[in-house]
GROMACS .gro file of C-alpha atoms in nm:
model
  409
    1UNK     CA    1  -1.571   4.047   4.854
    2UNK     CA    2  -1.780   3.928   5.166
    3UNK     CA    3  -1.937   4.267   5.129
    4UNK     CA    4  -2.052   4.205   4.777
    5UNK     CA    5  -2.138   3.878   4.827
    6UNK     CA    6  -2.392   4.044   5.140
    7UNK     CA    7  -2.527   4.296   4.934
    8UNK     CA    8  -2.578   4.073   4.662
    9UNK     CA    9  -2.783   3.843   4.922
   10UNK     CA   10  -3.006   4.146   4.992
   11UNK     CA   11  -3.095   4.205   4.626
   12UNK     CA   12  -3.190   3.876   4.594
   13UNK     CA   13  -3.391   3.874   4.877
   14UNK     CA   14  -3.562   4.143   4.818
   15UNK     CA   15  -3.639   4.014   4.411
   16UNK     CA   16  -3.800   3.713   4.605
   17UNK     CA   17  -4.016   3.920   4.829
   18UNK     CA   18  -4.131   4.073   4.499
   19UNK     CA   19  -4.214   3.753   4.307
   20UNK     CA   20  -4.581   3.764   4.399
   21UNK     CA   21  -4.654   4.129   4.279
   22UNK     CA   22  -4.772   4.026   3.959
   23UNK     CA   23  -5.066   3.828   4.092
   24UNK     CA   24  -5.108   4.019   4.453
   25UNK     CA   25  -5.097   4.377   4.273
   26UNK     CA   26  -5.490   4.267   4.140
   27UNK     CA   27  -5.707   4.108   4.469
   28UNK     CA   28  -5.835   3.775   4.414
   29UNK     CA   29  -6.192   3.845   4.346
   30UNK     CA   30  -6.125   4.124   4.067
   31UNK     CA   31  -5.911   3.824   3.899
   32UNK     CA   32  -6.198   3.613   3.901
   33UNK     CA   33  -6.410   3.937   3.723
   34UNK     CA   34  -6.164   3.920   3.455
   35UNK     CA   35  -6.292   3.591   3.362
   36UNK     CA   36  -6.004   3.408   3.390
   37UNK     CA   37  -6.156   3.053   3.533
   38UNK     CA   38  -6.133   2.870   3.223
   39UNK     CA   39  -6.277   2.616   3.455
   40UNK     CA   40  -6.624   2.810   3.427
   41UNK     CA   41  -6.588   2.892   3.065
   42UNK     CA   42  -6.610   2.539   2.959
   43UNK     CA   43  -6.907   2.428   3.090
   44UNK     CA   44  -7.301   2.587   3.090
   45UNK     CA   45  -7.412   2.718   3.424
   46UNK     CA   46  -7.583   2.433   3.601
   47UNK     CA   47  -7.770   2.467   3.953
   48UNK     CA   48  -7.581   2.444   4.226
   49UNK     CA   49  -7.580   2.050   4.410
   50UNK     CA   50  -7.722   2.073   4.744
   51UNK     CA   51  -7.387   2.069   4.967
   52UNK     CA   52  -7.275   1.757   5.137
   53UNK     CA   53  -7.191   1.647   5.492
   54UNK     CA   54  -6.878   1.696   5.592
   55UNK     CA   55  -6.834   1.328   5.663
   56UNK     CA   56  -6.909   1.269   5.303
   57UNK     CA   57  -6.742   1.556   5.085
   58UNK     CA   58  -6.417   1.407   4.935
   59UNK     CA   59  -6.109   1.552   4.982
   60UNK     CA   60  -5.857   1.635   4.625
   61UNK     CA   61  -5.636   1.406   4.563
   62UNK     CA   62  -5.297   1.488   4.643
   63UNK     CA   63  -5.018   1.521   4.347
   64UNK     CA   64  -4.762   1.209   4.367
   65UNK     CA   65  -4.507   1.235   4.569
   66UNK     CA   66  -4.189   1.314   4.467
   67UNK     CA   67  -3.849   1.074   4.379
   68UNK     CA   68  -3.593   1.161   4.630
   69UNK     CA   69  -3.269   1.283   4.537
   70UNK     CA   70  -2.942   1.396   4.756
   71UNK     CA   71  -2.749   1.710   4.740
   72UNK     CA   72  -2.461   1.523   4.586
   73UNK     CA   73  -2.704   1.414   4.296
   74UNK     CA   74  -2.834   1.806   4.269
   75UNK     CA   75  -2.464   1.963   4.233
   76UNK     CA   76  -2.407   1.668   3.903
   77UNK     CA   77  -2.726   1.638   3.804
   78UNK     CA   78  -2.753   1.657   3.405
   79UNK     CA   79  -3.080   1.651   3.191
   80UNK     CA   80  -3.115   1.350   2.998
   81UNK     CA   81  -2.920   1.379   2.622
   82UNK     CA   82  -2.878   1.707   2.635
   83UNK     CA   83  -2.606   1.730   2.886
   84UNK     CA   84  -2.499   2.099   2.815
   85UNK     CA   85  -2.840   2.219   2.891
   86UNK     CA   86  -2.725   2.433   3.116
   87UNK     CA   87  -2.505   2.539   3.465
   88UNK     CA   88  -2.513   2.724   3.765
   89UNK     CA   89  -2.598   3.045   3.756
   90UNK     CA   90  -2.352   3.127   4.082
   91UNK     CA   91  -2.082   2.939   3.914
   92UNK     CA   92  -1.780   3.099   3.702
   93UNK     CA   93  -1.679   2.772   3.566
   94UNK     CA   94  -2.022   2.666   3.458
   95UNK     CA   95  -2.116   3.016   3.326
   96UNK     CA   96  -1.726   3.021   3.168
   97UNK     CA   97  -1.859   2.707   2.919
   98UNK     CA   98  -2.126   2.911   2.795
   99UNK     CA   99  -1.979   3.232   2.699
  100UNK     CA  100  -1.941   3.318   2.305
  101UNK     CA  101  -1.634   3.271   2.146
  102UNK     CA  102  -1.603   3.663   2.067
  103UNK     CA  103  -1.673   3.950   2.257
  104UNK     CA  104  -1.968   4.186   2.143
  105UNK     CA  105  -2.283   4.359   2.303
  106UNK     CA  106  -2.484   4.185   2.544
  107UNK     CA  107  -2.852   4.205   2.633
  108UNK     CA  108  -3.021   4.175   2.961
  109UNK     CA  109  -3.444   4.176   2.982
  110UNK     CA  110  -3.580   4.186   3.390
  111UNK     CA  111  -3.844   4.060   3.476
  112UNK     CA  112  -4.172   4.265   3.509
  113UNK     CA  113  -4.491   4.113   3.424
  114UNK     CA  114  -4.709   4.262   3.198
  115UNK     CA  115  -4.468   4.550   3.230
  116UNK     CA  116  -4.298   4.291   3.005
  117UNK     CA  117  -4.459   4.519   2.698
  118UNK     CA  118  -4.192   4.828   2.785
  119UNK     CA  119  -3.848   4.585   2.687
  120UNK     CA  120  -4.061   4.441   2.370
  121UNK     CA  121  -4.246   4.773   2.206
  122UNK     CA  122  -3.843   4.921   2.295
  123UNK     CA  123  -3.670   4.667   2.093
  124UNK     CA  124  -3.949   4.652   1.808
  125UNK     CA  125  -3.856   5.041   1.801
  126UNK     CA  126  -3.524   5.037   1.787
  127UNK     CA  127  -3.501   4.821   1.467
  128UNK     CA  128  -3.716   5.104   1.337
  129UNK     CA  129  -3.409   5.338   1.452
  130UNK     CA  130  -3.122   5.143   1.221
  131UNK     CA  131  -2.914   5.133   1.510
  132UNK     CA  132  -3.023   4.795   1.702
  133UNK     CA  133  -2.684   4.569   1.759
  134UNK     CA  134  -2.669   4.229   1.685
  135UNK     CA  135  -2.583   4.113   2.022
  136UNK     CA  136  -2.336   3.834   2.114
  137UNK     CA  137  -2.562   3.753   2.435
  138UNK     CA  138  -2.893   3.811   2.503
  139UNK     CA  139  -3.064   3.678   2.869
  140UNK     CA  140  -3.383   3.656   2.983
  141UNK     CA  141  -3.582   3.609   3.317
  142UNK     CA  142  -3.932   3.624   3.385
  143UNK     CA  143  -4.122   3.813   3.139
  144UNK     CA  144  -3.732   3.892   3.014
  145UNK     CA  145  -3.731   3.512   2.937
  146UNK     CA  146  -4.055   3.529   2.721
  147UNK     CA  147  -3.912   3.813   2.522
  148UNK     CA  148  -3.533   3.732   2.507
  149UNK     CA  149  -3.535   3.468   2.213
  150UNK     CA  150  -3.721   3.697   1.951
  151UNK     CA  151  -3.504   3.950   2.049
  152UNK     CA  152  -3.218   3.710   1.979
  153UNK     CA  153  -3.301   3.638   1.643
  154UNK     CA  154  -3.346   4.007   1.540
  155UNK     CA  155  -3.598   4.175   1.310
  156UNK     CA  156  -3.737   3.942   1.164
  157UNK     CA  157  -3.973   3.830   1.448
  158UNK     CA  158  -4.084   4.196   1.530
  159UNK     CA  159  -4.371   4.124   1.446
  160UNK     CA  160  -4.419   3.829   1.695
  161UNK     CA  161  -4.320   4.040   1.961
  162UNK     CA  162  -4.567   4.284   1.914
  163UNK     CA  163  -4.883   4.028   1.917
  164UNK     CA  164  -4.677   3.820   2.225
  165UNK     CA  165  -4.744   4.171   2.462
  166UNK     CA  166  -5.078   4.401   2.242
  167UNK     CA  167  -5.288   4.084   2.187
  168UNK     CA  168  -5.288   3.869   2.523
  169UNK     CA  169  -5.494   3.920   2.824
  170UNK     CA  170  -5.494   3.710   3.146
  171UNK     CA  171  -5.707   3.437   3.059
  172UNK     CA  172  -5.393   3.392   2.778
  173UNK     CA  173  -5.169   3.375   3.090
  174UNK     CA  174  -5.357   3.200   3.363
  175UNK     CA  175  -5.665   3.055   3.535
  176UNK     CA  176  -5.825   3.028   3.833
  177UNK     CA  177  -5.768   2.761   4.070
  178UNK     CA  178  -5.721   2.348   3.958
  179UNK     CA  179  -5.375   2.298   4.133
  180UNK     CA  180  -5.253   2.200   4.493
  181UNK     CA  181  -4.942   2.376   4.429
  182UNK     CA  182  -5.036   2.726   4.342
  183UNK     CA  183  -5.347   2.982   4.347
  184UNK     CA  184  -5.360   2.985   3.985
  185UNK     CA  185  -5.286   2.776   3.677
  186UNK     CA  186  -5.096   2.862   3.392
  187UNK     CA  187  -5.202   2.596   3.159
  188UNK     CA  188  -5.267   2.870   2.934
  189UNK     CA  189  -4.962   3.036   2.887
  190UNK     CA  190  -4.822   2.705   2.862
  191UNK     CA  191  -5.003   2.672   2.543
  192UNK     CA  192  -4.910   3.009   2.419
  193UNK     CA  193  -4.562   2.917   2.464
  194UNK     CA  194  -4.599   2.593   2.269
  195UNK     CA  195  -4.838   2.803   1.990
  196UNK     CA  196  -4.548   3.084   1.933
  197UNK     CA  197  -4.217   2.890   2.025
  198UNK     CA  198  -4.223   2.648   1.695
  199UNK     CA  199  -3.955   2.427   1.541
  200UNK     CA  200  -3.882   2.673   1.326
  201UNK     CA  201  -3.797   2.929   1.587
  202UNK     CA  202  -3.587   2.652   1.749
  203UNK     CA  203  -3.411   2.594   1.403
  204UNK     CA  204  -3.326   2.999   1.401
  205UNK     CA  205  -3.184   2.961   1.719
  206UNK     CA  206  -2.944   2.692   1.687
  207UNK     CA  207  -2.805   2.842   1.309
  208UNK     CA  208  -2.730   3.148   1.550
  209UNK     CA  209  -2.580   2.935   1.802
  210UNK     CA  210  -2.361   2.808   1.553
  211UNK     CA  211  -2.264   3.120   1.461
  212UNK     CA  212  -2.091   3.174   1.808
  213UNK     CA  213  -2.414   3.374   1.966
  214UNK     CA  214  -2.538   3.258   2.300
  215UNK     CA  215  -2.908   3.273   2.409
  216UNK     CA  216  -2.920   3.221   2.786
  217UNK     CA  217  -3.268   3.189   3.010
  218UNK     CA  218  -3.278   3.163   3.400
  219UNK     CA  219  -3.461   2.959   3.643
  220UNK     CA  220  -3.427   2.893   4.015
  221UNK     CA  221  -3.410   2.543   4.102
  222UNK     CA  222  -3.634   2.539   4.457
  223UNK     CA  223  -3.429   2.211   4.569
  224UNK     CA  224  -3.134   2.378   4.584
  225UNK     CA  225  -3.220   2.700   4.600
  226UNK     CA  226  -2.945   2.825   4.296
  227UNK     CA  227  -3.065   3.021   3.991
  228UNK     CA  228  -2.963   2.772   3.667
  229UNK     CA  229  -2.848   2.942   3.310
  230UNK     CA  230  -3.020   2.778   3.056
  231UNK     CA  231  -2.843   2.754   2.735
  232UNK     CA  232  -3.105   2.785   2.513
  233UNK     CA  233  -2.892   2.756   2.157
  234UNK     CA  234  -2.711   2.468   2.272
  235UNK     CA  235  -3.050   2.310   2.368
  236UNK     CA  236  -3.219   2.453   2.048
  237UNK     CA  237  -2.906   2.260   1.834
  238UNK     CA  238  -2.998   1.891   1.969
  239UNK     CA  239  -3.348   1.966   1.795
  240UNK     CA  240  -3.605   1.734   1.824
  241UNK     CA  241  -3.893   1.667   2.047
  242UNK     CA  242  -3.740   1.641   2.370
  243UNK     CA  243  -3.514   1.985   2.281
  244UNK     CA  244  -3.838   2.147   2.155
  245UNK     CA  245  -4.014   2.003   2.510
  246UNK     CA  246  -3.719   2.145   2.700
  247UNK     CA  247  -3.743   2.467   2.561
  248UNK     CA  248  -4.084   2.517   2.606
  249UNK     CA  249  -4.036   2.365   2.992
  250UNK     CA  250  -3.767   2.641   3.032
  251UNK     CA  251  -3.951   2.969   2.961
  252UNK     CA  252  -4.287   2.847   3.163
  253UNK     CA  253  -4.054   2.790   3.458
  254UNK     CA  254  -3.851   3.118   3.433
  255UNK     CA  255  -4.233   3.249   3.436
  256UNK     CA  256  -4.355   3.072   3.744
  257UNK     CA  257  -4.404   3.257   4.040
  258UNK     CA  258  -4.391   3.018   4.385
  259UNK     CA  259  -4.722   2.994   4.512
  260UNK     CA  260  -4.923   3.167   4.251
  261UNK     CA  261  -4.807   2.965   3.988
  262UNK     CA  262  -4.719   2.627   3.994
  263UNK     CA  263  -4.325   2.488   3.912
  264UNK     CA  264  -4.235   2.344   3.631
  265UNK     CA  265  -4.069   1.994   3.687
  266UNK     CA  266  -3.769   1.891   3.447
  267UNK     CA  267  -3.583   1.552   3.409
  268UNK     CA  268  -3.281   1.504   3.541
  269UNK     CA  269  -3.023   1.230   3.607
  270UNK     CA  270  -2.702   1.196   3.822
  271UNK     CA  271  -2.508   0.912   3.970
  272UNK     CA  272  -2.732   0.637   3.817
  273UNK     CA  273  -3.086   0.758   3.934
  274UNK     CA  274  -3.353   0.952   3.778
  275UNK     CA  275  -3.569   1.188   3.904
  276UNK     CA  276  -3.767   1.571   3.860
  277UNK     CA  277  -3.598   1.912   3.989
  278UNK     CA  278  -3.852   2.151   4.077
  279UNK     CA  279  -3.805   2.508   3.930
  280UNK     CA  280  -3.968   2.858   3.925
  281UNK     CA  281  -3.930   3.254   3.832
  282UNK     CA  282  -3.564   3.284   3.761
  283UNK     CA  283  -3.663   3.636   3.953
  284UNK     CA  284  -3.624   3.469   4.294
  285UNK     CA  285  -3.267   3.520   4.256
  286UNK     CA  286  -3.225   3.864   4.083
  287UNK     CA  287  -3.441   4.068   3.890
  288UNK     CA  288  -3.178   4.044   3.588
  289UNK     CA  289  -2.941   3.822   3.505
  290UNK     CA  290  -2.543   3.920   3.373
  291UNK     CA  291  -2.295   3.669   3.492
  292UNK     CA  292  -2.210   3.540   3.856
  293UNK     CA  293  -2.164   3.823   4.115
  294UNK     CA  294  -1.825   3.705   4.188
  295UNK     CA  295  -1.759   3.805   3.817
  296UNK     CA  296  -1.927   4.144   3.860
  297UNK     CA  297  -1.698   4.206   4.196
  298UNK     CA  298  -1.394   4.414   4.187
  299UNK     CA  299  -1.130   4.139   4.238
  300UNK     CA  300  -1.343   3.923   3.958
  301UNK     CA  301  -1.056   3.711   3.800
  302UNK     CA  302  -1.229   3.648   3.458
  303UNK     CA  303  -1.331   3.967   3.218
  304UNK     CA  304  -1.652   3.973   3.078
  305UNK     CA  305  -1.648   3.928   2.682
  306UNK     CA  306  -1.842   4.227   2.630
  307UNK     CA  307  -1.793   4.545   2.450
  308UNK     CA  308  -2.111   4.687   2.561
  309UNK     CA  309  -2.393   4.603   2.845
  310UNK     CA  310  -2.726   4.679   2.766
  311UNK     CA  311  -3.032   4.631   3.028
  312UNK     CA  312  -3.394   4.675   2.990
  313UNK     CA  313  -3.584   4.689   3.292
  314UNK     CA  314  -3.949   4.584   3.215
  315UNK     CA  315  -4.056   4.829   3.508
  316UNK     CA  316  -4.026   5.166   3.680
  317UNK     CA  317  -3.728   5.257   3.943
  318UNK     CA  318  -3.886   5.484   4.174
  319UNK     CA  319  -4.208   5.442   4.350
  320UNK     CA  320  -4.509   5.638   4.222
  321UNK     CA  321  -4.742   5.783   4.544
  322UNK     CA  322  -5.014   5.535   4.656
  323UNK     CA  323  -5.213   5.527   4.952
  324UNK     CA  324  -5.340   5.185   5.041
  325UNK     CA  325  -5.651   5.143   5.131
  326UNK     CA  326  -5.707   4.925   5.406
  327UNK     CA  327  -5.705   4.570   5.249
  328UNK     CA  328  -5.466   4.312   5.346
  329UNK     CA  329  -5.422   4.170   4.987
  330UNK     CA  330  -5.347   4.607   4.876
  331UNK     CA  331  -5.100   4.644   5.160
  332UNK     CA  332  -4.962   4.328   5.043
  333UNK     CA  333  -4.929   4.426   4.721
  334UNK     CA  334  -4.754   4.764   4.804
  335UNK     CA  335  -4.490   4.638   5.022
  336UNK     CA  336  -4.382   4.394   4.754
  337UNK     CA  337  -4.367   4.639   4.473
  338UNK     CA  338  -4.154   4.812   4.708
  339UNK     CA  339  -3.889   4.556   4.754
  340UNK     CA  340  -3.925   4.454   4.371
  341UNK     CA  341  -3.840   4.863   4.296
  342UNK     CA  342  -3.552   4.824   4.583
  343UNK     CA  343  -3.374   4.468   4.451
  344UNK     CA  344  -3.359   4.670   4.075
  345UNK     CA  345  -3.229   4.987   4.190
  346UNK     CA  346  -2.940   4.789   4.376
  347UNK     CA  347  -2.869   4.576   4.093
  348UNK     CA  348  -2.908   4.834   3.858
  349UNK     CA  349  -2.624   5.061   4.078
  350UNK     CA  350  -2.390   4.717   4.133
  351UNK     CA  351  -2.390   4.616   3.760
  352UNK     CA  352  -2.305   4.983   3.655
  353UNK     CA  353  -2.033   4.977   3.898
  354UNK     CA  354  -1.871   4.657   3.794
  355UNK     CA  355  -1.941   4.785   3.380
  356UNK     CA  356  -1.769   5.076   3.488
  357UNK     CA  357  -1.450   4.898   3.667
  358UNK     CA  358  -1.426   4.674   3.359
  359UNK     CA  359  -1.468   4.940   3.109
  360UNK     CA  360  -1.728   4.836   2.948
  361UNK     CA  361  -2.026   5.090   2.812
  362UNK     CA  362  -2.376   5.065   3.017
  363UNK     CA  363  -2.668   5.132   2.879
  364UNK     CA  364  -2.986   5.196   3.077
  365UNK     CA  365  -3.304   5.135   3.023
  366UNK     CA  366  -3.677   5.153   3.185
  367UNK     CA  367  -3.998   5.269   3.231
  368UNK     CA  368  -4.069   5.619   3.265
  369UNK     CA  369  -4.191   5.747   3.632
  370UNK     CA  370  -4.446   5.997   3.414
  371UNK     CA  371  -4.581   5.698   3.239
  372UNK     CA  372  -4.952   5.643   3.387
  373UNK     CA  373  -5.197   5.486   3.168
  374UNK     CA  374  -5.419   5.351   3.407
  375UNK     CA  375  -5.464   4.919   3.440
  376UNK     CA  376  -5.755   4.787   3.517
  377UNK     CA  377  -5.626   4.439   3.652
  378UNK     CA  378  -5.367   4.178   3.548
  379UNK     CA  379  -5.227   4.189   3.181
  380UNK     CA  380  -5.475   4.434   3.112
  381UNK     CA  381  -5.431   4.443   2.689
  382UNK     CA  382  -5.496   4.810   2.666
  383UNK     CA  383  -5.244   4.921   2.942
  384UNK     CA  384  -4.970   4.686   2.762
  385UNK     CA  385  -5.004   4.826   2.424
  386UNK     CA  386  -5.046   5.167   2.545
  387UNK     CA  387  -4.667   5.069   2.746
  388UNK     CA  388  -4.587   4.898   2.407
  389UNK     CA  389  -4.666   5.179   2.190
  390UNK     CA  390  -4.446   5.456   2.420
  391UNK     CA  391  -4.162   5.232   2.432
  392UNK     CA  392  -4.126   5.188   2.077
  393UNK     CA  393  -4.157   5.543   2.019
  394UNK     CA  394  -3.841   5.534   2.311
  395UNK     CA  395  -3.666   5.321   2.100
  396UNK     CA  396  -3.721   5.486   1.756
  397UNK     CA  397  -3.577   5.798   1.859
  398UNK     CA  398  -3.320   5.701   2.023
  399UNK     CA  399  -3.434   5.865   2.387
  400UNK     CA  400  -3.456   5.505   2.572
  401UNK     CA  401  -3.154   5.443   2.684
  402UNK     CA  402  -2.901   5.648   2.958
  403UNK     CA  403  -2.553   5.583   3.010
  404UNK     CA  404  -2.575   5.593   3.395
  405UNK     CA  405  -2.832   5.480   3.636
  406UNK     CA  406  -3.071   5.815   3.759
  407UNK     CA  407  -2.999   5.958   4.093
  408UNK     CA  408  -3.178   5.730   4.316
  409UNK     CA  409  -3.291   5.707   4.693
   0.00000   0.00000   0.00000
């Protein structure tokens, strides 16, 4: 078990030395090309002010500071009416409150990035095949998380998956600069979210929740450092604003990569006080999401409810061949898509084993190695349709998924 629990340590620490590729795999000044400072976009060119004295240029104002809380409030903490919101991800009972009341296939979407376009072209495609299962669970991190409640609700929102990953480019996703907590802002995929994820989608999701279904979204709370399982039906079933507000809170924060973009702050109460847990990319923790590892280890105590596990990785397994050139922000950005590629291939291998100790059917898949439509910078539109378009095709035919993981290095 200690073994496990190591090895499981490594994956995650690898996913979090990976959380910055999205941003660091494009240098800063080709993101500002793309015309993503909104900031600038606003406003006619003016002429520059002549530049003032240091003594006299103001400093920005710093963001408030932050209610304390204790570690005994963190481990009870609840979010305000909605009270089974969610658990902790590393927690068997807490997970053991969410699970669906009948077994069935589940659904697991990485995260990725832009890459984000491979799990949503392959699901639009394999409605297109006949042979999509309704799932019992589906879960989401990341990009997963963006994609995992149209998936949820089936066919019927094809159609928004497609324009969520062919019709967005970064300036849909994020701007330059107008934070002290990050590099970039994502004010504007905050306002996608809010655009796409209506009431109505929240009404969907709750009359599936209902039906016994679970929709279930990860974030990792930076105060305590634990990934939290959203359950997104439960929340979606409490409907009105402050669910709809929740929900919206949820899949920015699942999205938010330390550092590059800011976290999402969520209400919370325990013991009598009130205050804001900080949370980011649910990625930090693993690049998927299944159950707690101790329930994926071979002297697990509780079966998984599942009759069949199927994972989309919104990325490739295996390295292509790059040379660097010699630019800190390129190096960078190599060595993290390195560890990203590592933490999936060794989650990828540890949730096959445990699928195959419980008996359960695994299903595999991810972006081909041969796929190489070049990008020309962050959420580049054509590159994601191009990924959409072949992953569809995947998924129409049948030819996505494997039944094993490849042979890997």
């Amino acid at each position: 078990m200690r073994a496990f629990a190591n090895s499981m340590t490594r994956t995650a620490l690898a996913a979090f030395m990976a959380c910055a590729l999205v941003a660091a795999t494009v240098p800063l000044a080709a993101l500002r090309a793309q015309g993503v400072n909104h900031e600038n976009k606003r406003a006619p060119t003016k002429k520059k002010a002549p530049a003032k004295k240091p003594a006299e240029q103001q400093k920005p104002e710093a963001p408030p500071a932050r209610t304390p809380f204790s570690t005994a409030d963190a481990e009870v903490a609840v979010v305000p009416d909605i009270p089974d919101a969610r658990g902790w991800g590393d927690s068997e009972h807490d997970f053991g409150r969410m699970l669906p009341p009948a077994a069935g296939p589940w659904l697991a979407l990485s995260g990725g990035g832009a890459d984000g376009a491979y799990g949503a072209g392959l699901v639009v495609g394999w409605t297109q095949s006949g042979k999509r299962p309704e799932f019992a669970v589906v879960t989401g991190v990341s990009t997963g998380a963006v994609i995992a409640p149209f998936a949820f609700l089936g066919p019927r929102y094809d159609e928004e998956l497609r324009k969520n990953f062919t019709t967005i480019t970064a300036a849909d996703v994020f701007s330059i600069g107008g934070v002290d907590e990050a590099l970039f802002d994502t004010w504007p995929l905050k306002r996608l979210i809010e655009r796409r994820v209506t009431r109505e989608l929240l009404a969907d999701i709750a009359a599936e929740h209902k039906r016994g279904r679970r929709l279930l979204v990860v974030t990792t709370n930076l105060d305590t450092g634990r990934p939290v399982v959203w359950n997104m039906g439960a929340i979606a079933a409490h409907g009105g604003d402050r669910a709809l507000k929740l929900f919206h809170q949820i899949l920015l924060a699942s999205s938010s990569i330390p550092g590059l973009f800011p976290p999402v702050y969520i209400d919370a109460e325990a013991n009598g006080r009130q205050f804001q847990e900080m949370h980011a990319d649910g990625t930090i923790n693993a690049p998927f999401y299944l159950a707690p590892s101790s329930m994926l280890s071979p002297d697990a105590s509780v079966r998984l409810p599942a009759t069949a596990l199927y994972v989309i990785v919104n990325g490739k397994l295996t390295p292509d061949f790059l040379m660097p050139e010699r630019e800190r922000s390129l190096i960078l950005s190599r060595a993290l898509g390195l560890a990203l590629q590592f933490g999936l291939r060794t989650q990828v291998l540890q949730t096959y084993a445990a699928a195959s100790r419980l008996n359960i059917g695994y299903h595999l898949a991810f972006v081909s190695p041969d796929f190489s439509y070049p990008s020309r910078g962050a959420f580049d539109p054509d590159y994601m349709k191009a990924l959409f378009d072949v992953a569809a095709e995947e998924g129409k035919n049948g030819i996505a998924f494997r039944n094993r993981p490849p042979d890997l290095p």
